[in-house]
Coordinates of C-alpha atoms in Angstrom, one line a residue:
M1284 CA -34.8 24.6 -19.8
S1285 CA -35.6 24.2 -16.0
E1286 CA -33.4 24.4 -13.4
D1287 CA -34.0 20.5 -12.3
S1288 CA -33.2 19.5 -15.7
T1289 CA -30.0 21.1 -16.4
T1290 CA -27.9 18.0 -14.4
E1291 CA -29.5 15.8 -17.1
C1292 CA -29.0 17.8 -20.2
L1293 CA -26.1 20.2 -21.0
L1294 CA -25.9 22.6 -24.1
F1295 CA -22.9 24.1 -25.7
P1296 CA -24.2 26.7 -28.1
G1297 CA -21.9 28.8 -30.1
I1298 CA -18.8 26.5 -29.3
F1299 CA -19.0 24.2 -32.2
R1300 CA -20.4 24.2 -35.4
K1301 CA -23.7 22.8 -34.2
P1302 CA -25.2 22.9 -30.8
I1303 CA -24.0 20.0 -28.6
V1304 CA -26.2 18.5 -26.2
A1305 CA -25.0 16.2 -23.5
Q1306 CA -27.5 14.0 -22.0
F1307 CA -26.8 11.8 -18.6
D1308 CA -29.2 8.9 -19.8
Q1309 CA -27.2 5.9 -20.9
R1310 CA -28.1 3.2 -18.6
E1311 CA -25.9 0.7 -20.6
G1312 CA -22.9 3.0 -20.3
S1313 CA -20.0 3.0 -17.4
S1314 CA -16.9 5.0 -17.1
D1315 CA -15.0 2.1 -15.2
G1316 CA -14.8 -0.3 -18.1
G1317 CA -11.2 -1.4 -17.3
A1318 CA -12.5 -2.6 -13.7
L1319 CA -12.8 -5.6 -15.4
L1320 CA -9.1 -6.2 -14.9
L1321 CA -9.5 -5.9 -11.1
K1322 CA -11.8 -9.1 -10.9
A1323 CA -9.1 -11.0 -12.8
A1324 CA -6.6 -9.8 -10.5
D1325 CA -8.6 -11.0 -7.5
R1326 CA -8.3 -14.6 -9.1
H1327 CA -4.9 -14.8 -8.0
Y1328 CA -5.7 -13.4 -4.2
D1329 CA -9.1 -14.5 -3.6
L1330 CA -9.3 -11.3 -1.3
V1331 CA -12.7 -10.8 -1.9
A1332 CA -14.1 -14.0 -1.0
G1333 CA -11.4 -14.4 1.7
L1334 CA -12.2 -11.1 3.8
S1335 CA -15.7 -11.9 3.6
S1336 CA -15.0 -15.3 5.1
C1337 CA -13.4 -13.7 8.2
L1338 CA -16.5 -11.8 9.1
R1339 CA -19.5 -12.7 11.0
D1340 CA -23.1 -12.1 9.6
D1341 CA -25.8 -11.4 12.6
R1342 CA -28.1 -10.3 9.9
Q1343 CA -31.5 -12.0 9.6
S1344 CA -31.0 -14.1 6.5
G1345 CA -34.6 -13.0 5.2
K1346 CA -33.8 -9.5 5.3
V1347 CA -30.4 -9.5 3.5
D1348 CA -30.3 -8.0 -0.2
H1349 CA -26.5 -8.1 0.0
S1350 CA -24.2 -10.6 1.0
L1351 CA -20.9 -9.9 2.8
R1352 CA -19.0 -11.0 0.0
E1353 CA -20.8 -8.3 -2.3
L1354 CA -20.5 -5.5 0.2
V1355 CA -16.7 -6.5 0.5
G1356 CA -16.1 -6.6 -3.4
Q1357 CA -18.3 -3.5 -3.9
R1358 CA -16.0 -1.4 -1.2
V1359 CA -12.5 -2.7 -2.6
F1360 CA -13.4 -2.5 -6.2
S1361 CA -14.8 1.0 -5.9
I1362 CA -11.9 2.4 -3.7
A1363 CA -9.6 0.8 -6.5
C1364 CA -11.7 2.8 -9.1
G1365 CA -11.3 6.0 -7.2
Y1366 CA -14.4 6.1 -5.0
P1367 CA -13.1 6.0 -1.4
D1368 CA -16.4 7.4 0.2
A1369 CA -19.6 5.3 0.9
N1370 CA -21.4 8.1 -0.4
D1371 CA -20.3 7.5 -4.2
S1372 CA -22.7 4.6 -4.2
A1373 CA -25.5 7.0 -4.8
R1374 CA -24.4 7.1 -8.1
L1375 CA -22.4 3.8 -8.7
S1376 CA -25.3 1.7 -7.5
G1377 CA -26.8 1.0 -10.9
D1378 CA -23.5 1.2 -12.8
P1379 CA -23.4 -1.9 -15.2
I1380 CA -19.6 -2.8 -14.8
H1381 CA -19.8 -2.5 -10.9
K1382 CA -22.7 -4.9 -10.9
L1383 CA -20.8 -7.3 -13.5
L1384 CA -17.8 -7.4 -11.1
L1385 CA -20.3 -8.7 -8.3
D1386 CA -21.8 -11.2 -10.6
R1387 CA -25.1 -9.5 -11.1
D1388 CA -26.9 -8.9 -14.4
P1389 CA -25.4 -5.6 -15.4
I1390 CA -28.6 -4.3 -16.8
E1391 CA -31.6 -6.0 -15.2
G1392 CA -29.7 -7.1 -12.0
R1393 CA -30.6 -5.7 -8.6
E1394 CA -28.9 -2.3 -7.8
L1395 CA -25.7 -2.5 -5.5
A1396 CA -26.0 -1.5 -1.6
S1397 CA -26.7 2.2 -0.7
Q1398 CA -24.6 4.4 1.5
P1399 CA -26.3 3.8 4.5
T1400 CA -26.0 -0.2 4.0
L1401 CA -22.2 0.3 3.5
S1402 CA -21.8 2.6 6.5
R1403 CA -23.6 0.1 8.6
F1404 CA -21.4 -2.8 7.1
E1405 CA -18.2 -0.7 8.0
N1406 CA -19.3 0.0 11.6
G1407 CA -20.3 -3.8 12.3
V1408 CA -17.2 -5.4 12.3
G1409 CA -15.4 -6.5 15.3
V1410 CA -11.9 -6.5 16.4
K1411 CA -11.5 -10.3 16.1
E1412 CA -12.8 -10.2 12.5
L1413 CA -10.2 -7.4 11.6
Y1414 CA -7.4 -9.5 13.0
R1415 CA -8.5 -12.4 10.7
G1416 CA -8.9 -10.2 7.8
G1417 CA -5.6 -8.6 8.5
E1418 CA -3.8 -12.1 8.8
F1419 CA -5.6 -13.7 5.7
L1420 CA -4.6 -10.6 3.6
A1421 CA -0.8 -11.0 4.6
E1422 CA -0.9 -14.6 3.9
S1423 CA -2.6 -14.2 0.7
V1424 CA 0.1 -11.9 -0.6
I1425 CA 3.0 -13.9 0.4
R1426 CA 1.3 -17.0 -0.8
R1427 CA 0.7 -15.4 -4.3
H1428 CA 4.1 -14.3 -4.8
A1429 CA 5.8 -17.5 -3.2
K1430 CA 3.6 -19.5 -6.2
R1431 CA 4.6 -16.6 -8.8
L1432 CA 8.2 -17.1 -8.2
R1433 CA 7.6 -21.0 -8.4
H1434 CA 9.4 -21.2 -4.7
R1435 CA 12.6 -20.2 -6.4
T1436 CA 12.7 -17.3 -3.6
Y1437 CA 16.2 -16.9 -1.6
R1438 CA 15.3 -13.8 0.2
I1439 CA 12.4 -11.8 1.6
T1440 CA 12.9 -8.5 3.0
I1441 CA 10.3 -6.9 5.3
D1442 CA 9.9 -3.1 5.5
L1443 CA 7.7 -1.2 8.3
D1444 CA 7.2 2.2 7.9
P1445 CA 4.6 4.5 9.4
T1446 CA 2.8 7.6 8.3
D1447 CA 0.4 10.3 9.3
D1448 CA -3.3 10.3 8.9
P1449 CA -4.8 13.8 9.8
T1450 CA -8.1 13.7 11.3
H1451 CA -10.8 16.3 11.1
G1452 CA -13.6 15.1 13.3
A1453 CA -14.3 13.5 16.5
Q1454 CA -12.8 10.1 15.6
Q1455 CA -11.8 7.8 18.4
L1456 CA -8.1 7.4 19.5
S1457 CA -7.2 10.7 17.3
F1458 CA -4.6 12.4 19.2
F1459 CA -2.6 15.7 18.8
N1460 CA 0.8 14.6 17.5
G1461 CA 3.5 17.3 18.1
H1462 CA 5.7 15.8 15.3
Y1463 CA 3.4 16.3 12.7
D1464 CA 1.3 19.2 14.3
T1465 CA -2.0 18.0 13.7
W1466 CA -4.8 15.7 15.1
C1467 CA -4.1 12.4 13.6
Y1468 CA -3.6 8.5 13.4
L1469 CA -0.7 6.9 13.0
P1470 CA -0.9 3.6 10.7
V1471 CA 2.1 1.6 10.2
M1472 CA 2.4 -0.2 6.7
G1473 CA 4.3 -3.6 6.2
F1474 CA 5.8 -4.4 2.7
V1475 CA 7.7 -7.5 1.4
S1476 CA 9.9 -7.8 -1.3
F1477 CA 11.4 -10.7 -3.2
N1478 CA 14.9 -11.5 -3.9
D1479 CA 16.2 -8.3 -5.7
E1480 CA 13.0 -7.3 -7.2
A1481 CA 12.2 -3.4 -6.8
E1482 CA 8.7 -3.7 -6.1
Q1483 CA 7.7 -3.7 -2.5
Y1484 CA 4.3 -5.5 -1.9
L1485 CA 1.9 -4.0 0.6
C1486 CA 1.0 -6.8 3.0
T1487 CA -0.5 -5.2 6.1
A1488 CA -1.8 -2.0 7.3
V1489 CA -2.4 -1.2 11.2
L1490 CA -4.1 1.7 12.2
R1491 CA -3.0 3.1 15.4
P1492 CA -3.7 5.9 17.8
G1493 CA -2.0 9.4 17.0
N1494 CA 0.2 9.6 20.2
V1495 CA 1.8 6.2 20.0
G1496 CA 5.6 5.6 19.2
A1497 CA 6.7 4.7 15.8
A1498 CA 7.7 1.1 17.1
A1499 CA 4.2 0.5 18.8
G1500 CA 2.9 -2.8 17.8
A1501 CA 5.9 -3.5 15.5
V1502 CA 7.0 -6.6 17.4
A1503 CA 3.5 -8.3 16.7
I1504 CA 3.5 -7.3 13.1
L1505 CA 7.0 -8.7 12.6
R1506 CA 6.2 -11.9 14.5
R1507 CA 3.1 -12.3 12.4
L1508 CA 4.9 -11.8 9.2
V1509 CA 7.7 -13.7 10.1
R1510 CA 5.7 -16.9 11.0
M1511 CA 3.9 -16.4 7.6
I1512 CA 6.9 -16.5 5.7
R1513 CA 8.5 -19.5 7.6
H1514 CA 5.3 -21.5 6.8
H1515 CA 5.2 -21.0 3.2
L1516 CA 9.0 -20.8 2.6
P1517 CA 10.4 -22.6 5.4
A1518 CA 14.3 -22.0 3.9
V1519 CA 14.2 -18.8 2.8
Q1520 CA 16.8 -15.6 4.2
I1521 CA 14.6 -12.8 5.9
R1522 CA 16.0 -9.4 6.0
V1523 CA 14.1 -6.8 7.8
R1524 CA 14.9 -3.0 7.1
L1525 CA 13.5 -0.3 9.6
D1526 CA 13.8 3.4 10.1
G1527 CA 15.2 5.1 13.2
G1528 CA 11.7 5.2 15.1
F1529 CA 11.7 1.4 15.3
A1530 CA 15.3 1.3 17.2
H1531 CA 13.4 0.1 20.5
P1532 CA 15.0 -2.4 22.9
A1533 CA 11.9 -4.9 22.4
V1534 CA 12.2 -4.9 18.5
L1535 CA 16.1 -5.6 18.6
E1536 CA 15.6 -8.3 21.3
F1537 CA 13.0 -9.8 18.8
L1538 CA 15.1 -9.6 15.7
D1539 CA 18.4 -11.1 17.3
A1540 CA 16.2 -13.9 18.6
Q1541 CA 15.3 -15.0 15.2
P1542 CA 17.1 -17.7 13.2
R1543 CA 18.3 -16.8 9.7
L1544 CA 17.2 -13.4 9.9
E1545 CA 19.3 -10.1 8.9
Y1546 CA 18.4 -6.8 10.1
V1547 CA 19.4 -3.1 9.4
V1548 CA 17.9 -0.6 11.7
A1549 CA 18.5 3.2 11.5
M1550 CA 19.4 4.9 14.9
A1551 CA 18.9 8.5 16.1
K1552 CA 22.3 10.0 16.8
N1553 CA 23.1 10.7 20.4
A1554 CA 26.3 12.4 22.2
V1555 CA 28.1 9.1 22.5
L1556 CA 27.8 8.1 18.9
K1557 CA 28.7 11.6 17.4
R1558 CA 31.8 11.3 19.6
V1559 CA 32.9 7.9 18.0
A1560 CA 32.0 9.2 14.6
E1561 CA 33.9 12.5 15.1
T1562 CA 37.3 11.2 13.7
A1563 CA 35.4 10.1 10.5
M1564 CA 33.5 13.5 10.3
R1565 CA 36.9 15.2 10.4
R1566 CA 38.1 13.3 7.4
A1567 CA 34.7 13.7 5.7
R1568 CA 34.8 17.7 6.2
K1569 CA 38.5 17.9 4.8
L1570 CA 37.4 15.8 1.5
S1571 CA 34.4 18.3 1.0
R1572 CA 36.7 21.5 1.6
R1573 CA 38.6 20.2 -1.3
S1574 CA 36.4 19.0 -3.6
G1575 CA 33.5 21.3 -2.9
K1576 CA 31.0 18.7 -3.0
T1577 CA 29.0 16.5 -0.8
E1578 CA 31.1 13.9 0.9
H1579 CA 30.8 10.9 3.0
I1580 CA 32.9 8.2 4.8
Y1581 CA 31.9 5.0 6.4
G1582 CA 32.7 3.4 9.5
E1583 CA 31.7 0.9 12.2
T1584 CA 31.8 0.5 16.2
R1585 CA 30.5 -1.8 18.8
Y1586 CA 27.9 0.1 20.7
K1587 CA 25.8 -0.7 23.7
A1588 CA 22.9 1.5 24.6
G1589 CA 21.9 1.7 28.1
K1590 CA 18.8 -0.9 27.7
W1591 CA 20.7 -3.2 25.6
P1592 CA 21.8 -6.6 26.7
D1593 CA 25.0 -6.6 24.6
L1594 CA 27.2 -4.9 22.5
R1595 CA 25.7 -4.5 18.7
R1596 CA 27.3 -3.5 15.5
V1597 CA 26.6 0.1 14.4
I1598 CA 27.4 1.3 11.0
I1599 CA 28.5 5.0 10.6
K1600 CA 28.0 7.1 7.7
A1601 CA 30.0 10.1 8.3
E1602 CA 28.7 12.9 5.8
V1603 CA 29.1 16.6 5.1
V1604 CA 26.1 17.8 2.8
R1605 CA 26.8 21.0 0.8
A1606 CA 24.0 22.9 -1.3
A1607 CA 24.4 26.0 -3.4
D1608 CA 24.2 29.2 -1.2
K1609 CA 24.4 27.4 1.9
D1610 CA 27.0 26.6 4.6
P1611 CA 28.2 22.9 4.9
K1612 CA 26.1 20.8 7.3
D1613 CA 27.3 17.5 9.2
N1614 CA 25.0 14.6 8.5
P1615 CA 26.2 12.0 10.7
R1616 CA 24.0 8.7 10.1
F1617 CA 24.0 5.4 12.1
V1618 CA 22.4 1.9 11.5
I1619 CA 22.3 -1.0 13.7
T1620 CA 22.9 -4.3 12.0
N1621 CA 23.9 -8.2 12.4
M1622 CA 24.9 -8.4 9.1
K1623 CA 28.7 -9.0 8.1
Q1624 CA 29.4 -7.2 4.9
S1625 CA 31.3 -3.8 4.6
P1626 CA 29.7 -0.8 6.1
Q1627 CA 29.4 1.1 2.7
W1628 CA 27.7 -2.2 1.2
I1629 CA 25.3 -2.5 3.8
Y1630 CA 24.2 1.1 4.0
E1631 CA 24.1 1.7 0.2
R1632 CA 23.0 -1.6 -0.9
V1633 CA 20.6 -2.7 2.0
Y1634 CA 19.6 0.2 3.6
C1635 CA 19.1 3.0 1.3
Q1636 CA 16.9 0.5 -1.1
R1637 CA 14.2 0.9 1.5
G1638 CA 13.6 4.6 0.4
D1639 CA 11.1 3.6 -2.1
I1640 CA 8.8 3.0 0.4
E1641 CA 8.1 6.9 0.5
N1642 CA 6.8 6.3 -3.1
R1643 CA 4.4 3.5 -2.0
I1644 CA 2.8 5.3 0.8
K1645 CA 2.5 8.3 -1.3
E1646 CA 0.6 6.0 -3.5
L1647 CA -1.5 4.8 -0.8
H1648 CA -2.4 8.3 0.0
K1649 CA -3.6 9.0 -3.5
L1650 CA -5.7 5.8 -3.2
E1651 CA -7.0 7.5 0.1
I1652 CA -6.2 5.2 2.8
D1653 CA -6.5 7.9 4.9
R1654 CA -10.1 8.5 4.5
T1655 CA -10.6 7.4 7.8
S1656 CA -13.9 9.6 8.6
C1657 CA -16.0 7.2 10.6
T1658 CA -16.1 7.8 14.4
S1659 CA -15.5 4.2 15.3
F1660 CA -11.7 3.5 15.4
W1661 CA -12.3 0.0 14.5
A1662 CA -14.4 1.0 11.6
N1663 CA -11.7 3.2 10.3
Q1664 CA -9.5 0.2 10.5
F1665 CA -11.7 -1.8 8.4
R1666 CA -11.6 1.0 5.8
V1667 CA -7.9 0.7 5.8
L1668 CA -8.1 -2.9 5.5
L1669 CA -10.1 -2.6 2.1
T1670 CA -8.1 0.1 0.9
T1671 CA -5.1 -2.5 1.7
A1672 CA -6.9 -4.9 -0.6
A1673 CA -7.4 -2.5 -3.4
Y1674 CA -4.1 -1.6 -3.5
V1675 CA -3.1 -5.4 -3.7
L1676 CA -5.1 -5.9 -6.7
M1677 CA -3.5 -2.6 -8.1
Q1678 CA 0.0 -3.9 -7.7
E1679 CA -1.2 -6.8 -9.5
L1680 CA -2.1 -4.9 -12.4
R1681 CA 1.3 -3.0 -12.3
L1682 CA 3.1 -6.4 -12.2
R1683 CA 1.4 -7.7 -15.1
A1684 CA 2.3 -4.6 -16.9
A1685 CA 5.7 -5.3 -17.1
G1686 CA 7.4 -4.2 -20.4
T1687 CA 5.0 -1.5 -21.1
A1688 CA 4.5 2.1 -20.5
C1689 CA 2.8 1.3 -17.3
A1690 CA 5.3 -0.9 -16.0
R1691 CA 6.4 1.8 -13.2
A1692 CA 3.3 4.0 -13.0
Q1693 CA 1.9 5.2 -10.0
V1694 CA -1.3 3.7 -9.1
D1695 CA -3.5 6.9 -9.9
M1696 CA -1.9 7.1 -13.4
L1697 CA -2.5 3.2 -14.0
R1698 CA -6.1 4.0 -12.7
E1699 CA -6.7 6.6 -15.3
R1700 CA -5.0 4.5 -18.1
L1701 CA -6.3 1.0 -17.7
L1702 CA -9.6 1.2 -15.6
K1703 CA -11.4 4.7 -16.4
L1704 CA -12.6 3.6 -19.8
G1705 CA -16.1 4.6 -21.2
V1706 CA -17.9 1.5 -22.0
R1707 CA -21.0 0.6 -23.4
V1708 CA -22.5 -2.9 -22.0
L1709 CA -24.9 -5.0 -23.8
V1710 CA -26.4 -8.5 -22.7
S1711 CA -27.8 -11.2 -24.9
V1712 CA -29.1 -14.5 -24.0
R1713 CA -25.6 -16.0 -24.3
R1714 CA -23.2 -13.5 -23.4
V1715 CA -22.1 -9.9 -22.2
V1716 CA -20.2 -7.8 -24.7
V1717 CA -18.5 -4.7 -23.5
H1718 CA -17.9 -2.3 -26.1
L1719 CA -14.7 -0.3 -25.7
P1720 CA -13.5 2.8 -27.7
A1721 CA -11.4 2.0 -30.7
S1722 CA -9.6 5.1 -30.4
F1723 CA -8.4 4.0 -26.8
P1724 CA -4.7 5.1 -26.9
F1725 CA -3.5 2.6 -24.4
L1726 CA -5.2 -0.4 -26.0
P1727 CA -1.5 -2.8 -26.3
T1728 CA -1.0 -2.3 -22.5
F1729 CA -4.5 -3.0 -21.7
R1730 CA -4.3 -6.2 -23.8
R1731 CA -1.1 -7.4 -22.7
V1732 CA -2.3 -6.8 -18.8
A1733 CA -5.7 -8.6 -19.4
L1734 CA -4.0 -11.6 -21.4
A1735 CA -1.3 -12.0 -18.4
L1736 CA -4.3 -12.2 -16.0
G1737 CA -5.7 -15.1 -18.0
A1738 CA -8.0 -13.4 -20.9
A1739 CA -8.3 -15.7 -24.0
T1740 CA -8.3 -14.2 -27.5
G1741 CA -11.0 -15.3 -30.1

């Protein structure tokens, strides 16, 4: 066997009863058979069509082989399937399932866009187009869930959280950040949750330079989200939860000015607040010495920082943390709020619930939203937007998997169980038949999700 042919034909002598030959020659086969669910999920959002409509096409029409809609769809569906890099298109361009997702004949249809085409596409998107695309995606998510709940929505909670996106090249606006000890971008993610549901739905992701503060751009993002929510659900109560990096005078001033808006914003400790909390800390230390466990006590105060126009209510959590083989540690926490409930209820039932955002951001990193390897900052923002769209579709699959083993699965597990299916695609005059494995262990979940997304039995 020649060296060049080893990539197409693999032998396994001496392992099984008979020699095994593995040949990569199945033109009708795909390893992403479950990606059909992504196309069904997109019908509820129209993300591919909507995002492509936000873009301007300056190409000569006679030389266009791939429409903007096809290019957006190819990237969004590929990212959801685990192919974040445009280089993956070298192998995927002839994949029958990926061609089927773009309404091409899975066998005889033209191949999908190549890596150079996709790279030119990503680098050709301008600032105004990115703004329109970001607005469309956020509005699409809010509109979709307002319709899902049949407008029986009494509260929408907005959560913002920054994360680090390490860079390893000469990307524009990549800076060294001392907190993360690396060169990076600092994107901020925005989520909305409805009523008392646990799921936090991603609706916006904005890439930012690596040297900005956590609150940079927060007012603009909040203003846009509040406006959209008020448009679709005028009477709904809005609640905003933010961590300590967002406790900026401009952010607090914006929140105070909004009607029917509650907020809880963490605040970094300082000498004045620690002095106010000392009485409660002494009580917490006494309780902790008696029990030998972590103990905490809640309180509150009216506080005015130097740049604040007025006093604001600050919740105090006086906590002493005990861990095995370690000395007790004081851990006072402070939260600014305009809510009227008890300090303990606000902290435990409202603020602490935002902690699940960390899991959502971990999922986004597994979907490789940090694959921002383009030189251009705006091309990298476009990649972030495309990955956001892919994650929105994955969240829709998880929503439809309610009551199954995949109901709370992370997106990488969801991908492995529902999308990564070896299939054979056959095309006749009347229909396309996708042959899936009869031994597929997650068939009941797949069937349930498919039916929830509009599939018909027959």
